[in-house]
Amino acid sequence: MTDVNYTSLSKAMSKALRHRPERLGLTLAPDGSVELATFVNALNQRGGWPRTLTEDDIMHVINHGTKARFAIKDGRIRARYGHSIPLPVSYESAEPPAVLYHGTTRDNASSIMVEGLQPMGRQVVHLSTDVETAMQVGRRHGKDVVILTVDAERAWTEGIPFYRGNESTWLAGSIPPEYLAAR
Ligand code: HQG
């Protein structure tokens, strides 16, 4: 029997915890979390798995996934970033590194330098701590990748809130063009 495909499980987890919790009959708490046991039940109810999922399967995705997309605390699971659900998730504000990066396409970059970085389909803007991560993020959108640097230190000092996503991802509401430069 084939075992659970952990890439498919990770995608289903992202979909439920970032975008469409209602599809699984879930309601997320204000911090975007849901009880782990309830979450596993809901994924099993959805079906389509080669066997019944357990909390260990969720832990496998968290411990062996390519990126730290999810966090578990006090028996509850949440997505660390990426949300598009209508209800705003309350991220915890924190002081960012002095400089952050954003990888995007050349076409997007020209509008961004005029309109600023906007959350577009998500709740917040996603920024990277290093150029390599920003390149990977940008390549998801096209081959012609431009890296923008974000003067996070000045933006933070001047009152723009930032939030930590994971080790290499920071979040912000939006970033006006005066804090951005093409690298
Ligand atoms: C662009 C993945 C024109 C922005 C990644 C980006 C990340 C504008 C696109 C996470 C704009 C939105 C998020 C403006 C922003 N005019 N284009 N004013 N402002 N944009 O996918 O940052 O693998 O929603 O440059 O690794 O690419 O799913 O955001 O190109 O961490 O875990 O609008 O998703 O993580 O695209 O990626 P996205 P993103 P996962």
PDB file of C-alpha atoms and ligand atoms in Angstrom:
ATOM      1  CA  MET A   1       0.000   0.000   0.000  1.00  0.00           C
ATOM      2  CA  THR A   2       1.354   3.455  -0.834  1.00  0.00           C
ATOM      3  CA  ASP A   3       1.813   5.648   2.193  1.00  0.00           C
ATOM      4  CA  VAL A   4       0.703   9.227   2.691  1.00  0.00           C
ATOM      5  CA  ASN A   5       2.236  11.663   0.184  1.00  0.00           C
ATOM      6  CA  TYR A   6       3.658  14.306   2.501  1.00  0.00           C
ATOM      7  CA  THR A   7       3.844  16.972  -0.202  1.00  0.00           C
ATOM      8  CA  SER A   8       0.097  16.557  -0.817  1.00  0.00           C
ATOM      9  CA  LEU A   9      -0.526  16.627   2.930  1.00  0.00           C
ATOM     10  CA  SER A  10       1.550  19.811   3.322  1.00  0.00           C
ATOM     11  CA  LYS A  11      -0.411  21.455   0.502  1.00  0.00           C
ATOM     12  CA  ALA A  12      -3.731  20.437   2.078  1.00  0.00           C
ATOM     13  CA  MET A  13      -2.516  21.830   5.413  1.00  0.00           C
ATOM     14  CA  SER A  14      -1.522  25.153   3.811  1.00  0.00           C
ATOM     15  CA  LYS A  15      -4.839  25.386   2.010  1.00  0.00           C
ATOM     16  CA  ALA A  16      -6.800  24.785   5.197  1.00  0.00           C
ATOM     17  CA  LEU A  17      -4.704  26.962   7.519  1.00  0.00           C
ATOM     18  CA  ARG A  18      -3.998  29.835   5.095  1.00  0.00           C
ATOM     19  CA  HIS A  19      -6.820  30.035   2.600  1.00  0.00           C
ATOM     20  CA  ARG A  20      -9.967  27.894   2.956  1.00  0.00           C
ATOM     21  CA  PRO A  21     -10.477  26.559   6.514  1.00  0.00           C
ATOM     22  CA  GLU A  22     -14.255  26.535   5.948  1.00  0.00           C
ATOM     23  CA  ARG A  23     -13.837  23.848   3.254  1.00  0.00           C
ATOM     24  CA  LEU A  24     -12.885  21.466   6.073  1.00  0.00           C
ATOM     25  CA  GLY A  25     -15.515  22.890   8.418  1.00  0.00           C
ATOM     26  CA  LEU A  26     -12.824  24.648  10.477  1.00  0.00           C
ATOM     27  CA  THR A  27     -12.894  28.070  12.104  1.00  0.00           C
ATOM     28  CA  LEU A  28      -9.501  29.534  12.950  1.00  0.00           C
ATOM     29  CA  ALA A  29      -8.857  31.431  16.202  1.00  0.00           C
ATOM     30  CA  PRO A  30      -7.741  35.093  15.901  1.00  0.00           C
ATOM     31  CA  ASP A  31      -4.089  33.948  15.832  1.00  0.00           C
ATOM     32  CA  GLY A  32      -4.898  31.614  12.938  1.00  0.00           C
ATOM     33  CA  SER A  33      -4.653  28.465  15.034  1.00  0.00           C
ATOM     34  CA  VAL A  34      -6.902  25.440  15.412  1.00  0.00           C
ATOM     35  CA  GLU A  35      -6.746  22.530  17.819  1.00  0.00           C
ATOM     36  CA  LEU A  36      -4.434  19.849  16.371  1.00  0.00           C
ATOM     37  CA  ALA A  37      -6.826  16.961  17.129  1.00  0.00           C
ATOM     38  CA  THR A  38      -9.695  18.823  15.423  1.00  0.00           C
ATOM     39  CA  PHE A  39      -7.436  19.571  12.463  1.00  0.00           C
ATOM     40  CA  VAL A  40      -6.427  15.926  11.960  1.00  0.00           C
ATOM     41  CA  ASN A  41     -10.085  14.839  12.224  1.00  0.00           C
ATOM     42  CA  ALA A  42     -11.102  17.411   9.630  1.00  0.00           C
ATOM     43  CA  LEU A  43      -8.383  16.255   7.196  1.00  0.00           C
ATOM     44  CA  ASN A  44      -9.535  12.648   7.678  1.00  0.00           C
ATOM     45  CA  GLN A  45     -13.158  13.669   7.107  1.00  0.00           C
ATOM     46  CA  ARG A  46     -12.116  15.273   3.822  1.00  0.00           C
ATOM     47  CA  GLY A  47     -10.721  11.921   2.786  1.00  0.00           C
ATOM     48  CA  GLY A  48      -8.510  11.073  -0.174  1.00  0.00           C
ATOM     49  CA  TRP A  49      -5.677   9.653   1.979  1.00  0.00           C
ATOM     50  CA  PRO A  50      -4.383   6.075   1.635  1.00  0.00           C
ATOM     51  CA  ARG A  51      -4.996   5.544   5.365  1.00  0.00           C
ATOM     52  CA  THR A  52      -6.230   7.419   8.417  1.00  0.00           C
ATOM     53  CA  LEU A  53      -3.925  10.362   9.186  1.00  0.00           C
ATOM     54  CA  THR A  54      -2.479  10.765  12.678  1.00  0.00           C
ATOM     55  CA  GLU A  55      -0.878  13.656  14.540  1.00  0.00           C
ATOM     56  CA  ASP A  56       2.470  11.985  13.723  1.00  0.00           C
ATOM     57  CA  ASP A  57       1.828  12.607  10.026  1.00  0.00           C
ATOM     58  CA  ILE A  58       1.361  16.316  10.743  1.00  0.00           C
ATOM     59  CA  MET A  59       4.568  16.274  12.819  1.00  0.00           C
ATOM     60  CA  HIS A  60       6.372  14.581   9.911  1.00  0.00           C
ATOM     61  CA  VAL A  61       5.439  17.478   7.602  1.00  0.00           C
ATOM     62  CA  ILE A  62       6.565  19.984  10.223  1.00  0.00           C
ATOM     63  CA  ASN A  63       9.864  18.242  11.019  1.00  0.00           C
ATOM     64  CA  HIS A  64      10.847  17.190   7.500  1.00  0.00           C
ATOM     65  CA  GLY A  65       9.259  19.902   5.323  1.00  0.00           C
ATOM     66  CA  THR A  66      11.485  22.111   3.156  1.00  0.00           C
ATOM     67  CA  LYS A  67      10.234  25.264   4.911  1.00  0.00           C
ATOM     68  CA  ALA A  68       8.934  26.080   8.409  1.00  0.00           C
ATOM     69  CA  ARG A  69       5.384  26.764   7.250  1.00  0.00           C
ATOM     70  CA  PHE A  70       3.537  25.674  10.399  1.00  0.00           C
ATOM     71  CA  ALA A  71       3.889  26.089  14.152  1.00  0.00           C
ATOM     72  CA  ILE A  72       2.465  23.965  16.962  1.00  0.00           C
ATOM     73  CA  LYS A  73       1.980  25.313  20.465  1.00  0.00           C
ATOM     74  CA  ASP A  74      -0.204  24.119  23.346  1.00  0.00           C
ATOM     75  CA  GLY A  75      -1.845  21.472  21.165  1.00  0.00           C
ATOM     76  CA  ARG A  76      -2.809  23.975  18.459  1.00  0.00           C
ATOM     77  CA  ILE A  77      -1.476  24.341  14.916  1.00  0.00           C
ATOM     78  CA  ARG A  78      -1.241  27.458  12.744  1.00  0.00           C
ATOM     79  CA  ALA A  79       0.367  28.578   9.499  1.00  0.00           C
ATOM     80  CA  ARG A  80       3.296  30.928  10.165  1.00  0.00           C
ATOM     81  CA  TYR A  81       2.570  33.082   7.075  1.00  0.00           C
ATOM     82  CA  GLY A  82       0.802  33.150   3.711  1.00  0.00           C
ATOM     83  CA  HIS A  83      -2.802  33.768   4.868  1.00  0.00           C
ATOM     84  CA  SER A  84      -5.517  34.957   2.511  1.00  0.00           C
ATOM     85  CA  ILE A  85      -8.577  34.270   4.706  1.00  0.00           C
ATOM     86  CA  PRO A  86     -10.826  37.365   4.968  1.00  0.00           C
ATOM     87  CA  LEU A  87     -10.496  37.635   8.757  1.00  0.00           C
ATOM     88  CA  PRO A  88      -7.128  39.249   9.589  1.00  0.00           C
ATOM     89  CA  VAL A  89      -4.771  36.963  11.504  1.00  0.00           C
ATOM     90  CA  SER A  90      -3.146  38.649  14.504  1.00  0.00           C
ATOM     91  CA  TYR A  91       0.576  38.209  13.904  1.00  0.00           C
ATOM     92  CA  GLU A  92       2.959  39.133  16.730  1.00  0.00           C
ATOM     93  CA  SER A  93       4.839  42.332  16.022  1.00  0.00           C
ATOM     94  CA  ALA A  94       8.653  42.221  16.350  1.00  0.00           C
ATOM     95  CA  GLU A  95      11.692  44.321  15.448  1.00  0.00           C
ATOM     96  CA  PRO A  96      12.965  43.178  12.024  1.00  0.00           C
ATOM     97  CA  PRO A  97      16.587  42.821  10.807  1.00  0.00           C
ATOM     98  CA  ALA A  98      17.955  46.138   9.485  1.00  0.00           C
ATOM     99  CA  VAL A  99      17.666  45.037   5.855  1.00  0.00           C
ATOM    100  CA  LEU A 100      15.194  42.635   4.266  1.00  0.00           C
ATOM    101  CA  TYR A 101      14.772  41.496   0.640  1.00  0.00           C
ATOM    102  CA  HIS A 102      11.848  40.857  -1.683  1.00  0.00           C
ATOM    103  CA  GLY A 103      12.163  38.791  -4.861  1.00  0.00           C
ATOM    104  CA  THR A 104       9.711  39.513  -7.640  1.00  0.00           C
ATOM    105  CA  THR A 105       9.486  39.790 -11.433  1.00  0.00           C
ATOM    106  CA  ARG A 106      10.850  42.798 -13.334  1.00  0.00           C
ATOM    107  CA  ASP A 107       7.290  43.781 -14.351  1.00  0.00           C
ATOM    108  CA  ASN A 108       6.023  43.674 -10.771  1.00  0.00           C
ATOM    109  CA  ALA A 109       9.083  45.561  -9.551  1.00  0.00           C
ATOM    110  CA  SER A 110       8.323  48.587 -11.722  1.00  0.00           C
ATOM    111  CA  SER A 111       4.799  48.940 -10.250  1.00  0.00           C
ATOM    112  CA  ILE A 112       6.130  48.221  -6.762  1.00  0.00           C
ATOM    113  CA  MET A 113       8.610  51.105  -7.018  1.00  0.00           C
ATOM    114  CA  VAL A 114       5.595  53.390  -7.675  1.00  0.00           C
ATOM    115  CA  GLU A 115       2.809  51.870  -5.538  1.00  0.00           C
ATOM    116  CA  GLY A 116       4.903  50.229  -2.856  1.00  0.00           C
ATOM    117  CA  LEU A 117       4.831  46.562  -1.873  1.00  0.00           C
ATOM    118  CA  GLN A 118       1.201  45.530  -1.390  1.00  0.00           C
ATOM    119  CA  PRO A 119      -0.146  42.273   0.106  1.00  0.00           C
ATOM    120  CA  MET A 120      -2.052  41.551  -3.157  1.00  0.00           C
ATOM    121  CA  GLY A 121      -3.904  38.234  -2.614  1.00  0.00           C
ATOM    122  CA  ARG A 122      -2.604  37.715   0.916  1.00  0.00           C
ATOM    123  CA  GLN A 123      -3.050  39.520   4.239  1.00  0.00           C
ATOM    124  CA  VAL A 124       0.543  40.775   4.447  1.00  0.00           C
ATOM    125  CA  VAL A 125       3.647  41.350   2.373  1.00  0.00           C
ATOM    126  CA  HIS A 126       6.334  38.620   2.540  1.00  0.00           C
ATOM    127  CA  LEU A 127       9.992  39.582   2.907  1.00  0.00           C
ATOM    128  CA  SER A 128      13.154  37.443   3.041  1.00  0.00           C
ATOM    129  CA  THR A 129      16.148  37.684   5.366  1.00  0.00           C
ATOM    130  CA  ASP A 130      18.637  36.819   2.587  1.00  0.00           C
ATOM    131  CA  VAL A 131      19.033  37.260  -1.148  1.00  0.00           C
ATOM    132  CA  GLU A 132      19.016  33.522  -1.936  1.00  0.00           C
ATOM    133  CA  THR A 133      15.621  33.026  -0.286  1.00  0.00           C
ATOM    134  CA  ALA A 134      14.291  36.132  -2.051  1.00  0.00           C
ATOM    135  CA  MET A 135      15.517  34.670  -5.383  1.00  0.00           C
ATOM    136  CA  GLN A 136      13.609  31.442  -4.701  1.00  0.00           C
ATOM    137  CA  VAL A 137      10.447  33.379  -3.808  1.00  0.00           C
ATOM    138  CA  GLY A 138      10.770  35.522  -6.947  1.00  0.00           C
ATOM    139  CA  ARG A 139      11.374  32.524  -9.254  1.00  0.00           C
ATOM    140  CA  ARG A 140       7.905  31.209  -8.383  1.00  0.00           C
ATOM    141  CA  HIS A 141       6.553  34.116 -10.437  1.00  0.00           C
ATOM    142  CA  GLY A 142       8.857  34.093 -13.467  1.00  0.00           C
ATOM    143  CA  LYS A 143      12.419  33.869 -14.776  1.00  0.00           C
ATOM    144  CA  ASP A 144      13.250  37.574 -14.807  1.00  0.00           C
ATOM    145  CA  VAL A 145      13.709  38.048 -11.067  1.00  0.00           C
ATOM    146  CA  VAL A 146      14.525  41.398  -9.464  1.00  0.00           C
ATOM    147  CA  ILE A 147      15.595  41.667  -5.832  1.00  0.00           C
ATOM    148  CA  LEU A 148      14.369  44.703  -3.925  1.00  0.00           C
ATOM    149  CA  THR A 149      16.031  45.713  -0.688  1.00  0.00           C
ATOM    150  CA  VAL A 150      13.837  46.977   2.104  1.00  0.00           C
ATOM    151  CA  ASP A 151      15.204  49.503   4.595  1.00  0.00           C
ATOM    152  CA  ALA A 152      13.412  47.686   7.406  1.00  0.00           C
ATOM    153  CA  GLU A 153      15.309  49.521  10.119  1.00  0.00           C
ATOM    154  CA  ARG A 154      14.034  52.924   8.983  1.00  0.00           C
ATOM    155  CA  ALA A 155      10.532  51.608   8.207  1.00  0.00           C
ATOM    156  CA  TRP A 156      10.309  50.049  11.704  1.00  0.00           C
ATOM    157  CA  THR A 157      11.670  53.207  13.357  1.00  0.00           C
ATOM    158  CA  GLU A 158       9.125  55.272  11.458  1.00  0.00           C
ATOM    159  CA  GLY A 159       6.205  53.148  12.687  1.00  0.00           C
ATOM    160  CA  ILE A 160       5.640  50.383  10.130  1.00  0.00           C
ATOM    161  CA  PRO A 161       4.872  47.147  11.997  1.00  0.00           C
ATOM    162  CA  PHE A 162       6.744  43.981  11.094  1.00  0.00           C
ATOM    163  CA  TYR A 163       6.002  40.384  12.082  1.00  0.00           C
ATOM    164  CA  ARG A 164       8.214  37.301  12.140  1.00  0.00           C
ATOM    165  CA  GLY A 165       7.064  34.483   9.834  1.00  0.00           C
ATOM    166  CA  ASN A 166       9.882  31.962  10.157  1.00  0.00           C
ATOM    167  CA  GLU A 167      13.717  31.985  10.181  1.00  0.00           C
ATOM    168  CA  SER A 168      13.913  33.412   6.663  1.00  0.00           C
ATOM    169  CA  THR A 169      10.524  35.119   6.278  1.00  0.00           C
ATOM    170  CA  TRP A 170       9.279  38.411   7.711  1.00  0.00           C
ATOM    171  CA  LEU A 171       5.870  39.971   7.187  1.00  0.00           C
ATOM    172  CA  ALA A 172       4.603  43.547   6.986  1.00  0.00           C
ATOM    173  CA  GLY A 173       1.293  45.211   6.148  1.00  0.00           C
ATOM    174  CA  SER A 174       2.638  47.126   3.152  1.00  0.00           C
ATOM    175  CA  ILE A 175       5.892  48.945   2.377  1.00  0.00           C
ATOM    176  CA  PRO A 176       5.818  52.407   0.740  1.00  0.00           C
ATOM    177  CA  PRO A 177       8.327  52.930  -2.119  1.00  0.00           C
ATOM    178  CA  GLU A 178      10.520  55.306  -0.093  1.00  0.00           C
ATOM    179  CA  TYR A 179      11.844  52.289   1.854  1.00  0.00           C
ATOM    180  CA  LEU A 180      12.576  50.222  -1.280  1.00  0.00           C
ATOM    181  CA  ALA A 181      15.505  50.092  -3.664  1.00  0.00           C
ATOM    182  CA  ALA A 182      16.303  47.804  -6.594  1.00  0.00           C
ATOM    183  CA  ARG A 183      19.433  45.864  -5.799  1.00  0.00           C
TER     184      ARG A 183
HETATM  185  C1  HQG B   1       3.774  41.242  -6.089  1.00  0.00           C
HETATM  186  C2  HQG B   1       5.725  31.314  -0.573  1.00  0.00           C
HETATM  187  C3  HQG B   1       2.642  44.661  -8.595  1.00  0.00           C
HETATM  188  C4  HQG B   1       4.853  40.620  -5.238  1.00  0.00           C
HETATM  189  C5  HQG B   1       6.973  32.160  -0.723  1.00  0.00           C
HETATM  190  C6  HQG B   1       4.644  39.139  -5.535  1.00  0.00           C
HETATM  191  C7  HQG B   1       6.753  33.313   0.241  1.00  0.00           C
HETATM  192  C8  HQG B   1       3.093  43.567  -6.617  1.00  0.00           C
HETATM  193  C9  HQG B   1       3.141  39.045  -5.819  1.00  0.00           C
HETATM  194  C10 HQG B   1       5.244  33.445   0.319  1.00  0.00           C
HETATM  195  C11 HQG B   1       2.857  44.752  -5.876  1.00  0.00           C
HETATM  196  C12 HQG B   1       2.369  38.371  -4.702  1.00  0.00           C
HETATM  197  C13 HQG B   1       4.740  34.696  -0.335  1.00  0.00           C
HETATM  198  C14 HQG B   1       2.501  45.923  -6.599  1.00  0.00           C
HETATM  199  C15 HQG B   1       3.406  43.207  -4.479  1.00  0.00           C
HETATM  200  N1  HQG B   1       2.391  45.831  -7.955  1.00  0.00           N
HETATM  201  N2  HQG B   1       2.984  43.520  -7.973  1.00  0.00           N
HETATM  202  N3  HQG B   1       2.278  47.101  -5.991  1.00  0.00           N
HETATM  203  N4  HQG B   1       3.061  44.505  -4.557  1.00  0.00           N
HETATM  204  N5  HQG B   1       3.435  42.634  -5.718  1.00  0.00           N
HETATM  205  O1  HQG B   1       2.784  34.702  -3.804  1.00  0.00           O
HETATM  206  O2  HQG B   1       5.952  37.286  -1.611  1.00  0.00           O
HETATM  207  O3  HQG B   1       6.105  28.143  -0.427  1.00  0.00           O
HETATM  208  O4  HQG B   1       1.291  36.444  -2.709  1.00  0.00           O
HETATM  209  O5  HQG B   1       6.137  41.077  -5.610  1.00  0.00           O
HETATM  210  O6  HQG B   1       8.143  31.440  -0.467  1.00  0.00           O
HETATM  211  O7  HQG B   1       5.789  35.973  -3.805  1.00  0.00           O
HETATM  212  O8  HQG B   1       3.817  29.041  -0.058  1.00  0.00           O
HETATM  213  O9  HQG B   1       3.738  36.648  -2.448  1.00  0.00           O
HETATM  214  O10 HQG B   1       5.366  38.759  -6.675  1.00  0.00           O
HETATM  215  O11 HQG B   1       7.294  33.115   1.503  1.00  0.00           O
HETATM  216  O12 HQG B   1       5.295  28.511   1.888  1.00  0.00           O
HETATM  217  O13 HQG B   1       2.660  40.399  -5.939  1.00  0.00           O
HETATM  218  O14 HQG B   1       4.717  32.295  -0.365  1.00  0.00           O
HETATM  219  O15 HQG B   1       5.807  30.455   0.517  1.00  0.00           O
HETATM  220  O16 HQG B   1       2.695  36.992  -4.717  1.00  0.00           O
HETATM  221  O17 HQG B   1       5.299  34.836  -1.656  1.00  0.00           O
HETATM  222  P1  HQG B   1       2.548  36.110  -3.416  1.00  0.00           P
HETATM  223  P2  HQG B   1       5.278  36.234  -2.424  1.00  0.00           P
HETATM  224  P3  HQG B   1       5.211  28.955   0.475  1.00  0.00           P
END
